[in-house]
Amino acid sequence: MATEVSIQHCPVYKKDLVFEAIDQLLKTLGGIETYVNKGQTVLLKPNMLSAKSPDMGVTTHPFVLEALINQIKKVGGEVWIGDSPSGVWKGIQRYWKNTGFLNLADRTGAKLVNFEADGTVERQVAGRKYHLAKTVFDADVVINVPKMKTHGLTLYTGAVKNLYGTLPGFQKAKYHKEFPNPTDFSQVLLDIYECVQPALTIMDAITAMEGNGPATGDLKDVGLLLASTDGVALDTVANAIMGFKQNEVPTTRLAGERGLGENNPQKILIKGVPLLEAAVNDFNLPSTHLLNYFPKFLVKWVGRFIWVRPSVYTEKCTGCGVCSDCCPVDAIEMKNRVPVTDYDQCINCLCCNESCPEGAVYQKMSWLARRFI
Ligand code: SF4
Ligand code: SF4
């Protein structure tokens, strides 16, 4: 049987519209009862990258989670919500509060789980050792709820990349440091995807992020929700909707090579909205994607003048030092409460961009890169 990806229209974050679209989405995949039985615990793993309000488009919208909670409760399931963002050691409360998840938990009875305090379980994949949030394995069912966004390092973040947040604490920085190359880092992401194995992935693509995501890109109204039991197939379809070439996104390409899911669009059965109708023709991809098209001889010749790297909007910066503390290679030094980056050290992991509570770290392109792109 062909792998199925379901797509539904949902133009705005209006509660009744989101509820209706999620209902349709699940019905095309057999209904929530296919995945959740009475009395089971279900972990929802949203994208809680930054402590930002839902209208900033950085995190999974609470209405999408609420629609799922509503479905799960109808069949007698109990809901947990958990994630571990990179700046979490400063306290998870502000993430829960600002993203609207605290309020969501209050009105639905869902339980917010702090991965940092809930213990870990060791797993090994391809000789690499991970300590994943124990909650992931305590739950009977895991539903992955990513957001459709671009990413300066991995080009795209969706089903596979979203599960990186099941690694609590400083491990996330450690793997960035050990595997700075996007291809190698994508293998790490796939290791984690392989360990977690969510039963279902539901993607919030009502408002997506284009340009230089995942924290400070531009918002894009895509008006879609996607679902599949195969997160790789879902990413394959999302990549096509955004305008990436087949196999351009490393996680999606490598997932196929590792047999972790379907990444051949010809073998994916689309239910609901046809792909041609769903595709966004003017989706703005990240600058790093454009650098891939730079003539190789030119990169060799003038490579050090062609770059995209993190930079700080000084007027937004409060001097809190979170970026410096999160940098896996200690490339940021706080001088008189001003972050100063050593670009010879920087591995372009974007942890500073993701963790800055003020959205003050953006991705800057060199003059030459801007001239050519
Ligand atoms: S750039 Fe952001 S994280 Fe870094 S010191 Fe300024 S406000 Fe804090
Ligand atoms: S400066 Fe930012 S992008 Fe560079 S290594 Fe540090 S956290 Fe990563």
mmCIF file of C-alpha atoms and ligand atoms in Angstrom:
data_model
loop_
_atom_site.group_PDB
_atom_site.id
_atom_site.type_symbol
_atom_site.label_atom_id
_atom_site.label_comp_id
_atom_site.label_asym_id
_atom_site.label_seq_id
_atom_site.Cartn_x
_atom_site.Cartn_y
_atom_site.Cartn_z
ATOM 1 C CA MET A 1 0.000 0.000 0.000
ATOM 2 C CA ALA A 2 1.295 3.481 -0.905
ATOM 3 C CA THR A 3 2.388 5.798 1.890
ATOM 4 C CA GLU A 4 -0.301 8.382 2.470
ATOM 5 C CA VAL A 5 0.023 12.082 3.215
ATOM 6 C CA SER A 6 -3.138 14.019 3.870
ATOM 7 C CA ILE A 7 -3.411 17.756 3.134
ATOM 8 C CA GLN A 8 -6.261 20.039 4.201
ATOM 9 C CA HIS A 9 -6.901 23.733 3.700
ATOM 10 C CA CYS A 10 -7.141 25.924 6.798
ATOM 11 C CA PRO A 11 -6.710 29.596 5.907
ATOM 12 C CA VAL A 12 -6.341 31.138 9.379
ATOM 13 C CA TYR A 13 -5.908 30.301 13.051
ATOM 14 C CA LYS A 14 -9.608 30.408 13.838
ATOM 15 C CA LYS A 15 -10.455 27.774 16.401
ATOM 16 C CA ASP A 16 -13.499 26.262 14.696
ATOM 17 C CA LEU A 17 -11.722 26.169 11.302
ATOM 18 C CA VAL A 18 -8.644 24.479 12.786
ATOM 19 C CA PHE A 19 -10.835 21.948 14.617
ATOM 20 C CA GLU A 20 -12.724 21.157 11.399
ATOM 21 C CA ALA A 21 -9.545 20.816 9.320
ATOM 22 C CA ILE A 22 -7.866 18.545 11.882
ATOM 23 C CA ASP A 23 -11.023 16.421 11.994
ATOM 24 C CA GLN A 24 -10.972 16.044 8.188
ATOM 25 C CA LEU A 25 -7.246 15.396 8.181
ATOM 26 C CA LEU A 26 -7.555 12.567 10.688
ATOM 27 C CA LYS A 27 -10.632 11.091 9.020
ATOM 28 C CA THR A 28 -8.686 10.656 5.768
ATOM 29 C CA LEU A 29 -6.124 8.623 7.738
ATOM 30 C CA GLY A 30 -8.670 6.419 9.497
ATOM 31 C CA GLY A 31 -9.652 8.694 12.394
ATOM 32 C CA ILE A 32 -7.878 9.289 15.719
ATOM 33 C CA GLU A 33 -9.219 5.945 17.015
ATOM 34 C CA THR A 34 -6.818 4.220 14.600
ATOM 35 C CA TYR A 35 -3.912 5.588 16.654
ATOM 36 C CA VAL A 36 -5.189 6.119 20.190
ATOM 37 C CA ASN A 37 -7.154 3.737 22.422
ATOM 38 C CA LYS A 38 -9.076 4.514 25.578
ATOM 39 C CA GLY A 39 -6.804 4.973 28.584
ATOM 40 C CA GLN A 40 -3.626 5.538 26.560
ATOM 41 C CA THR A 41 -1.231 8.401 27.185
ATOM 42 C CA VAL A 42 -0.337 10.512 24.169
ATOM 43 C CA LEU A 43 2.715 12.771 24.009
ATOM 44 C CA LEU A 44 2.276 15.731 21.691
ATOM 45 C CA LYS A 45 5.686 17.043 20.602
ATOM 46 C CA PRO A 46 5.165 20.567 19.244
ATOM 47 C CA ASN A 47 7.782 22.982 17.942
ATOM 48 C CA MET A 48 8.499 25.147 21.013
ATOM 49 C CA LEU A 49 11.738 26.615 19.665
ATOM 50 C CA SER A 50 11.526 30.021 21.347
ATOM 51 C CA ALA A 51 9.488 31.630 24.088
ATOM 52 C CA LYS A 52 7.466 33.569 21.526
ATOM 53 C CA SER A 53 3.736 34.231 21.217
ATOM 54 C CA PRO A 54 1.813 32.182 18.623
ATOM 55 C CA ASP A 55 1.395 35.163 16.259
ATOM 56 C CA MET A 56 5.215 35.301 15.807
ATOM 57 C CA GLY A 57 4.932 32.089 13.749
ATOM 58 C CA VAL A 58 7.945 30.417 15.401
ATOM 59 C CA THR A 59 6.096 27.740 17.377
ATOM 60 C CA THR A 60 3.253 25.305 16.725
ATOM 61 C CA HIS A 61 -0.019 27.176 17.183
ATOM 62 C CA PRO A 62 -1.950 26.156 20.340
ATOM 63 C CA PHE A 63 -5.202 25.768 18.358
ATOM 64 C CA VAL A 64 -3.584 22.942 16.358
ATOM 65 C CA LEU A 65 -2.647 21.222 19.618
ATOM 66 C CA GLU A 66 -6.066 21.932 21.094
ATOM 67 C CA ALA A 67 -7.816 20.343 18.112
ATOM 68 C CA LEU A 68 -5.682 17.230 18.626
ATOM 69 C CA ILE A 69 -6.316 17.217 22.381
ATOM 70 C CA ASN A 70 -10.029 17.439 21.659
ATOM 71 C CA GLN A 71 -9.803 14.400 19.348
ATOM 72 C CA ILE A 72 -7.694 12.379 21.801
ATOM 73 C CA LYS A 73 -9.993 13.123 24.732
ATOM 74 C CA LYS A 74 -13.007 12.007 22.705
ATOM 75 C CA VAL A 75 -11.533 8.500 22.465
ATOM 76 C CA GLY A 76 -10.536 8.478 26.144
ATOM 77 C CA GLY A 77 -6.828 9.296 25.826
ATOM 78 C CA GLU A 78 -4.746 11.397 28.193
ATOM 79 C CA VAL A 79 -2.510 14.121 26.730
ATOM 80 C CA TRP A 80 1.022 15.206 27.636
ATOM 81 C CA ILE A 81 2.844 18.059 25.891
ATOM 82 C CA GLY A 82 6.651 18.277 25.935
ATOM 83 C CA ASP A 83 9.668 19.824 24.228
ATOM 84 C CA SER A 84 13.205 20.926 25.129
ATOM 85 C CA PRO A 85 14.255 24.171 23.411
ATOM 86 C CA SER A 86 17.922 25.178 23.392
ATOM 87 C CA GLY A 87 17.661 28.031 25.927
ATOM 88 C CA VAL A 88 15.523 26.021 28.360
ATOM 89 C CA TRP A 89 18.062 25.990 31.210
ATOM 90 C CA LYS A 90 16.933 29.577 31.926
ATOM 91 C CA GLY A 91 13.519 28.132 32.845
ATOM 92 C CA ILE A 92 10.776 26.434 30.882
ATOM 93 C CA GLN A 93 7.901 28.415 32.418
ATOM 94 C CA ARG A 94 8.389 31.408 30.126
ATOM 95 C CA TYR A 95 8.277 29.079 27.071
ATOM 96 C CA TRP A 96 5.020 27.513 28.238
ATOM 97 C CA LYS A 97 3.547 30.895 29.080
ATOM 98 C CA ASN A 98 4.598 32.833 25.965
ATOM 99 C CA THR A 99 3.726 30.095 23.462
ATOM 100 C CA GLY A 100 0.204 29.815 24.859
ATOM 101 C CA PHE A 101 0.767 26.212 25.971
ATOM 102 C CA LEU A 102 0.293 27.015 29.669
ATOM 103 C CA ASN A 103 -3.096 28.514 28.980
ATOM 104 C CA LEU A 104 -3.879 25.578 26.678
ATOM 105 C CA ALA A 105 -3.046 23.091 29.426
ATOM 106 C CA ASP A 106 -5.237 25.007 31.889
ATOM 107 C CA ARG A 107 -8.282 24.944 29.639
ATOM 108 C CA THR A 108 -7.911 21.365 28.341
ATOM 109 C CA GLY A 109 -6.382 19.443 31.251
ATOM 110 C CA ALA A 110 -3.381 18.390 29.148
ATOM 111 C CA LYS A 111 -0.214 17.906 31.202
ATOM 112 C CA LEU A 112 2.901 19.949 30.404
ATOM 113 C CA VAL A 113 6.021 17.829 30.805
ATOM 114 C CA ASN A 114 9.434 19.287 31.577
ATOM 115 C CA PHE A 115 11.842 17.006 29.701
ATOM 116 C CA GLU A 116 14.754 18.444 31.702
ATOM 117 C CA ALA A 117 13.314 17.118 34.961
ATOM 118 C CA ASP A 118 11.697 13.904 33.812
ATOM 119 C CA GLY A 119 14.712 11.648 33.307
ATOM 120 C CA THR A 120 16.265 10.146 30.197
ATOM 121 C CA VAL A 121 16.572 6.811 28.433
ATOM 122 C CA GLU A 122 19.767 5.831 26.611
ATOM 123 C CA ARG A 123 19.608 4.720 22.992
ATOM 124 C CA GLN A 124 22.369 3.960 20.493
ATOM 125 C CA VAL A 125 22.164 4.335 16.751
ATOM 126 C CA ALA A 126 25.090 3.716 14.391
ATOM 127 C CA GLY A 127 27.485 3.850 17.345
ATOM 128 C CA ARG A 128 26.179 7.234 18.475
ATOM 129 C CA LYS A 129 24.752 7.415 21.992
ATOM 130 C CA TYR A 130 21.726 9.556 22.923
ATOM 131 C CA HIS A 131 19.925 10.267 26.173
ATOM 132 C CA LEU A 132 16.357 10.913 25.107
ATOM 133 C CA ALA A 133 13.521 12.253 27.243
ATOM 134 C CA LYS A 134 12.056 9.339 29.207
ATOM 135 C CA THR A 135 8.568 10.746 28.644
ATOM 136 C CA VAL A 136 8.867 9.805 24.970
ATOM 137 C CA PHE A 137 9.064 6.134 25.939
ATOM 138 C CA ASP A 138 6.645 6.357 28.865
ATOM 139 C CA ALA A 139 3.907 7.604 26.549
ATOM 140 C CA ASP A 140 1.852 4.955 24.745
ATOM 141 C CA VAL A 141 1.677 7.076 21.608
ATOM 142 C CA VAL A 142 3.838 9.952 20.300
ATOM 143 C CA ILE A 143 2.302 12.483 17.934
ATOM 144 C CA ASN A 144 4.815 14.849 16.357
ATOM 145 C CA VAL A 145 3.386 18.337 15.708
ATOM 146 C CA PRO A 146 6.024 20.381 13.826
ATOM 147 C CA LYS A 147 5.716 23.703 12.065
ATOM 148 C CA MET A 148 6.653 24.262 8.415
ATOM 149 C CA LYS A 149 9.761 26.460 8.414
ATOM 150 C CA THR A 150 12.990 27.111 6.602
ATOM 151 C CA HIS A 151 16.263 26.566 8.463
ATOM 152 C CA GLY A 152 19.621 28.199 7.765
ATOM 153 C CA LEU A 153 21.606 25.072 8.663
ATOM 154 C CA THR A 154 19.452 22.162 7.481
ATOM 155 C CA LEU A 155 17.477 24.222 4.908
ATOM 156 C CA TYR A 156 14.168 23.004 6.328
ATOM 157 C CA THR A 157 12.680 22.022 9.662
ATOM 158 C CA GLY A 158 9.634 19.771 9.816
ATOM 159 C CA ALA A 159 8.810 16.251 10.979
ATOM 160 C CA VAL A 160 12.343 14.871 11.327
ATOM 161 C CA LYS A 161 14.084 17.957 12.716
ATOM 162 C CA ASN A 162 11.291 18.678 15.209
ATOM 163 C CA LEU A 163 12.225 15.606 17.224
ATOM 164 C CA TYR A 164 15.634 17.074 18.111
ATOM 165 C CA GLY A 165 13.780 18.627 21.047
ATOM 166 C CA THR A 166 13.387 15.171 22.600
ATOM 167 C CA LEU A 167 17.057 15.481 23.605
ATOM 168 C CA PRO A 168 17.025 17.335 26.934
ATOM 169 C CA GLY A 169 19.685 19.771 28.081
ATOM 170 C CA PHE A 170 23.075 20.522 26.623
ATOM 171 C CA GLN A 171 23.213 17.411 24.443
ATOM 172 C CA LYS A 172 21.748 19.472 21.626
ATOM 173 C CA ALA A 173 24.738 21.820 21.681
ATOM 174 C CA LYS A 174 27.117 18.866 22.001
ATOM 175 C CA TYR A 175 25.893 17.239 18.776
ATOM 176 C CA HIS A 176 26.032 20.563 16.957
ATOM 177 C CA LYS A 177 29.661 20.816 17.989
ATOM 178 C CA GLU A 178 30.525 17.214 17.082
ATOM 179 C CA PHE A 179 28.658 17.255 13.770
ATOM 180 C CA PRO A 180 28.841 20.826 12.398
ATOM 181 C CA ASN A 181 28.444 19.769 8.772
ATOM 182 C CA PRO A 182 24.724 19.867 7.742
ATOM 183 C CA THR A 183 24.885 16.374 6.226
ATOM 184 C CA ASP A 184 26.475 14.802 9.310
ATOM 185 C CA PHE A 185 24.111 16.697 11.592
ATOM 186 C CA SER A 186 21.168 15.454 9.534
ATOM 187 C CA GLN A 187 22.282 11.885 10.276
ATOM 188 C CA VAL A 188 22.024 12.748 13.986
ATOM 189 C CA LEU A 189 18.510 14.092 13.422
ATOM 190 C CA LEU A 190 17.595 10.865 11.671
ATOM 191 C CA ASP A 191 19.047 8.784 14.527
ATOM 192 C CA ILE A 192 16.664 10.555 16.865
ATOM 193 C CA TYR A 193 13.741 10.187 14.478
ATOM 194 C CA GLU A 194 14.539 6.462 14.327
ATOM 195 C CA CYS A 195 14.509 6.229 18.148
ATOM 196 C CA VAL A 196 11.293 8.159 18.696
ATOM 197 C CA GLN A 197 9.177 6.688 15.870
ATOM 198 C CA PRO A 198 6.065 8.844 16.224
ATOM 199 C CA ALA A 199 2.785 7.147 15.334
ATOM 200 C CA LEU A 200 1.575 10.238 13.528
ATOM 201 C CA THR A 201 2.879 13.595 12.365
ATOM 202 C CA ILE A 202 0.579 16.597 12.040
ATOM 203 C CA MET A 203 2.220 19.682 10.512
ATOM 204 C CA ASP A 204 1.100 23.234 11.205
ATOM 205 C CA ALA A 205 1.560 24.975 7.851
ATOM 206 C CA ILE A 206 -1.257 27.493 8.281
ATOM 207 C CA THR A 207 1.342 30.221 8.726
ATOM 208 C CA ALA A 208 4.778 28.945 7.749
ATOM 209 C CA MET A 209 8.184 30.612 7.962
ATOM 210 C CA GLU A 210 10.135 31.455 4.815
ATOM 211 C CA GLY A 211 13.532 33.103 4.216
ATOM 212 C CA ASN A 212 16.089 32.709 6.971
ATOM 213 C CA GLY A 213 14.236 30.583 9.541
ATOM 214 C CA PRO A 214 13.781 28.992 11.972
ATOM 215 C CA ALA A 215 13.525 31.896 14.459
ATOM 216 C CA THR A 216 13.726 35.174 12.584
ATOM 217 C CA GLY A 217 12.538 34.378 9.059
ATOM 218 C CA ASP A 218 9.467 35.941 7.430
ATOM 219 C CA LEU A 219 5.946 34.676 7.927
ATOM 220 C CA LYS A 220 4.199 33.094 4.968
ATOM 221 C CA ASP A 221 0.491 32.337 4.819
ATOM 222 C CA VAL A 222 0.337 28.837 3.363
ATOM 223 C CA GLY A 223 -3.078 27.884 4.795
ATOM 224 C CA LEU A 224 -2.480 24.145 5.091
ATOM 225 C CA LEU A 225 -2.358 21.322 7.607
ATOM 226 C CA LEU A 226 -0.583 18.077 6.693
ATOM 227 C CA ALA A 227 -0.682 14.635 8.305
ATOM 228 C CA SER A 228 0.938 11.253 7.811
ATOM 229 C CA THR A 229 2.038 8.174 9.713
ATOM 230 C CA ASP A 230 5.355 8.567 7.844
ATOM 231 C CA GLY A 231 7.194 11.748 8.883
ATOM 232 C CA VAL A 232 9.687 11.383 6.026
ATOM 233 C CA ALA A 233 6.876 11.210 3.471
ATOM 234 C CA LEU A 234 5.299 14.252 5.096
ATOM 235 C CA ASP A 235 8.616 16.135 4.868
ATOM 236 C CA THR A 236 8.937 15.070 1.212
ATOM 237 C CA VAL A 237 5.536 16.576 0.445
ATOM 238 C CA ALA A 238 6.204 19.705 2.540
ATOM 239 C CA ASN A 239 9.535 20.206 0.713
ATOM 240 C CA ALA A 240 7.701 20.029 -2.619
ATOM 241 C CA ILE A 241 5.062 22.516 -1.422
ATOM 242 C CA MET A 242 7.818 24.966 -0.405
ATOM 243 C CA GLY A 243 9.687 24.603 -3.699
ATOM 244 C CA PHE A 244 12.769 22.615 -2.682
ATOM 245 C CA LYS A 245 14.096 20.309 -5.384
ATOM 246 C CA GLN A 246 13.645 16.589 -4.774
ATOM 247 C CA ASN A 247 16.389 15.340 -2.429
ATOM 248 C CA GLU A 248 17.703 18.858 -1.808
ATOM 249 C CA VAL A 249 16.903 18.783 1.916
ATOM 250 C CA PRO A 250 19.531 16.553 3.596
ATOM 251 C CA THR A 251 17.237 14.944 6.198
ATOM 252 C CA THR A 252 14.707 13.958 3.552
ATOM 253 C CA ARG A 253 17.352 12.615 1.148
ATOM 254 C CA LEU A 254 19.269 10.668 3.798
ATOM 255 C CA ALA A 255 16.090 9.273 5.363
ATOM 256 C CA GLY A 256 15.350 7.536 2.065
ATOM 257 C CA GLU A 257 18.885 6.155 1.881
ATOM 258 C CA ARG A 258 18.521 4.794 5.425
ATOM 259 C CA GLY A 259 15.095 3.287 4.721
ATOM 260 C CA LEU A 260 13.436 5.379 7.417
ATOM 261 C CA GLY A 261 10.482 6.447 5.301
ATOM 262 C CA GLU A 262 9.261 7.231 1.824
ATOM 263 C CA ASN A 263 11.058 10.113 0.114
ATOM 264 C CA ASN A 264 10.008 9.351 -3.443
ATOM 265 C CA PRO A 265 7.126 11.703 -4.297
ATOM 266 C CA GLN A 266 5.938 9.274 -7.002
ATOM 267 C CA LYS A 267 5.266 6.643 -4.342
ATOM 268 C CA ILE A 268 3.307 8.905 -1.997
ATOM 269 C CA LEU A 269 -0.465 8.983 -2.214
ATOM 270 C CA ILE A 270 -1.795 12.481 -1.508
ATOM 271 C CA LYS A 271 -5.222 12.646 0.106
ATOM 272 C CA GLY A 272 -7.303 15.801 0.354
ATOM 273 C CA VAL A 273 -5.818 18.844 -1.400
ATOM 274 C CA PRO A 274 -3.809 17.833 -4.541
ATOM 275 C CA LEU A 275 -0.107 18.700 -4.444
ATOM 276 C CA LEU A 276 -0.332 21.006 -7.449
ATOM 277 C CA GLU A 277 -3.004 23.023 -5.679
ATOM 278 C CA ALA A 278 -1.096 23.045 -2.388
ATOM 279 C CA ALA A 279 2.266 24.105 -3.874
ATOM 280 C CA VAL A 280 3.421 27.645 -3.066
ATOM 281 C CA ASN A 281 5.162 29.096 -6.093
ATOM 282 C CA ASP A 282 6.822 32.054 -4.432
ATOM 283 C CA PHE A 283 8.076 30.483 -1.199
ATOM 284 C CA ASN A 284 11.288 32.253 -0.217
ATOM 285 C CA LEU A 285 13.958 29.648 0.598
ATOM 286 C CA PRO A 286 16.888 30.335 2.969
ATOM 287 C CA SER A 287 20.003 32.185 1.778
ATOM 288 C CA THR A 288 22.102 29.086 2.520
ATOM 289 C CA HIS A 289 20.044 27.207 -0.077
ATOM 290 C CA LEU A 290 20.995 29.849 -2.642
ATOM 291 C CA LEU A 291 24.682 29.520 -1.751
ATOM 292 C CA ASN A 292 24.469 25.884 -2.877
ATOM 293 C CA TYR A 293 23.953 27.194 -6.394
ATOM 294 C CA PHE A 294 27.035 29.392 -6.313
ATOM 295 C CA PRO A 295 29.551 28.229 -8.966
ATOM 296 C CA LYS A 296 32.001 25.953 -7.135
ATOM 297 C CA PHE A 297 35.096 27.520 -8.777
ATOM 298 C CA LEU A 298 33.956 30.899 -7.502
ATOM 299 C CA VAL A 299 33.413 29.610 -3.974
ATOM 300 C CA LYS A 300 36.945 28.206 -3.999
ATOM 301 C CA TRP A 301 38.313 31.490 -5.305
ATOM 302 C CA VAL A 302 36.466 34.026 -3.189
ATOM 303 C CA GLY A 303 34.886 31.681 -0.614
ATOM 304 C CA ARG A 304 35.858 33.687 2.417
ATOM 305 C CA PHE A 305 33.944 36.681 1.068
ATOM 306 C CA ILE A 306 30.761 34.674 0.486
ATOM 307 C CA TRP A 307 28.976 33.871 3.694
ATOM 308 C CA VAL A 308 25.733 33.840 5.631
ATOM 309 C CA ARG A 309 26.367 34.092 9.379
ATOM 310 C CA PRO A 310 24.691 35.178 12.605
ATOM 311 C CA SER A 311 24.688 38.842 13.458
ATOM 312 C CA VAL A 312 22.979 40.908 16.170
ATOM 313 C CA TYR A 313 20.481 43.762 15.915
ATOM 314 C CA THR A 314 22.083 45.852 18.658
ATOM 315 C CA GLU A 315 18.922 47.868 19.213
ATOM 316 C CA LYS A 316 17.010 44.669 20.107
ATOM 317 C CA CYS A 317 19.746 43.096 22.248
ATOM 318 C CA THR A 318 19.273 43.321 26.032
ATOM 319 C CA GLY A 319 22.696 41.858 26.830
ATOM 320 C CA CYS A 320 21.176 38.832 28.586
ATOM 321 C CA GLY A 321 23.981 36.496 27.444
ATOM 322 C CA VAL A 322 21.721 33.548 26.520
ATOM 323 C CA CYS A 323 23.302 33.336 23.046
ATOM 324 C CA SER A 324 26.775 33.168 24.569
ATOM 325 C CA ASP A 325 25.749 30.434 27.012
ATOM 326 C CA CYS A 326 24.066 28.398 24.239
ATOM 327 C CA CYS A 327 26.929 28.569 21.732
ATOM 328 C CA PRO A 328 28.377 25.047 21.529
ATOM 329 C CA VAL A 329 31.855 26.241 20.513
ATOM 330 C CA ASP A 330 32.126 29.310 22.792
ATOM 331 C CA ALA A 331 32.312 31.608 19.803
ATOM 332 C CA ILE A 332 30.346 34.396 21.519
ATOM 333 C CA GLU A 333 31.930 36.488 24.209
ATOM 334 C CA MET A 334 29.917 39.032 26.188
ATOM 335 C CA LYS A 335 31.855 42.283 26.313
ATOM 336 C CA ASN A 336 30.149 44.968 28.429
ATOM 337 C CA ARG A 337 26.827 43.112 27.872
ATOM 338 C CA VAL A 338 27.360 43.124 24.105
ATOM 339 C CA PRO A 339 27.716 39.729 22.327
ATOM 340 C CA VAL A 340 30.853 39.619 20.179
ATOM 341 C CA THR A 341 31.213 36.655 17.810
ATOM 342 C CA ASP A 342 34.475 35.047 16.742
ATOM 343 C CA TYR A 343 33.575 33.945 13.222
ATOM 344 C CA ASP A 344 36.676 31.761 12.953
ATOM 345 C CA GLN A 345 35.147 29.631 15.722
ATOM 346 C CA CYS A 346 31.518 29.824 14.577
ATOM 347 C CA ILE A 347 30.118 26.624 13.032
ATOM 348 C CA ASN A 348 26.897 28.333 11.891
ATOM 349 C CA CYS A 349 24.693 26.027 13.961
ATOM 350 C CA LEU A 350 22.177 28.850 14.625
ATOM 351 C CA CYS A 351 21.768 27.964 18.316
ATOM 352 C CA CYS A 352 22.218 31.693 19.081
ATOM 353 C CA ASN A 353 19.510 32.587 16.568
ATOM 354 C CA GLU A 354 17.138 29.995 18.027
ATOM 355 C CA SER A 355 17.753 30.760 21.681
ATOM 356 C CA CYS A 356 17.778 34.585 21.698
ATOM 357 C CA PRO A 357 14.652 35.598 23.624
ATOM 358 C CA GLU A 358 14.513 38.985 21.870
ATOM 359 C CA GLY A 359 14.830 37.775 18.264
ATOM 360 C CA ALA A 360 17.964 39.938 18.090
ATOM 361 C CA VAL A 361 20.140 37.396 16.239
ATOM 362 C CA TYR A 362 19.561 37.300 12.496
ATOM 363 C CA GLN A 363 21.348 35.714 9.548
ATOM 364 C CA LYS A 364 23.443 38.232 7.692
ATOM 365 C CA MET A 365 24.699 37.756 4.126
ATOM 366 C CA SER A 366 28.016 39.149 2.935
ATOM 367 C CA TRP A 367 28.027 41.932 0.350
ATOM 368 C CA LEU A 368 29.408 39.584 -2.308
ATOM 369 C CA ALA A 369 26.854 36.868 -1.587
ATOM 370 C CA ARG A 370 24.072 39.467 -1.865
ATOM 371 C CA ARG A 371 25.502 40.731 -5.155
ATOM 372 C CA PHE A 372 25.496 37.273 -6.750
ATOM 373 C CA ILE A 373 22.257 35.874 -5.342
HETATM 374 S S1 SF4 B 1 21.672 38.706 21.191
HETATM 375 FE FE1 SF4 B 1 19.863 37.953 22.237
HETATM 376 S S2 SF4 B 1 20.554 36.279 23.511
HETATM 377 FE FE2 SF4 B 1 22.359 37.414 22.898
HETATM 378 S S3 SF4 B 1 22.684 38.869 24.572
HETATM 379 FE FE3 SF4 B 1 21.454 39.930 23.039
HETATM 380 S S4 SF4 B 1 19.333 39.574 23.664
HETATM 381 FE FE4 SF4 B 1 20.581 38.094 24.803
HETATM 382 S S1 SF4 B 2 27.942 31.961 17.124
HETATM 383 FE FE1 SF4 B 2 25.861 31.187 16.917
HETATM 384 S S2 SF4 B 2 25.848 30.107 14.952
HETATM 385 FE FE2 SF4 B 2 27.987 30.402 15.543
HETATM 386 S S3 SF4 B 2 28.538 28.522 16.595
HETATM 387 FE FE3 SF4 B 2 27.881 29.969 18.156
HETATM 388 S S4 SF4 B 2 25.698 29.571 18.434
HETATM 389 FE FE4 SF4 B 2 26.311 28.575 16.532
#
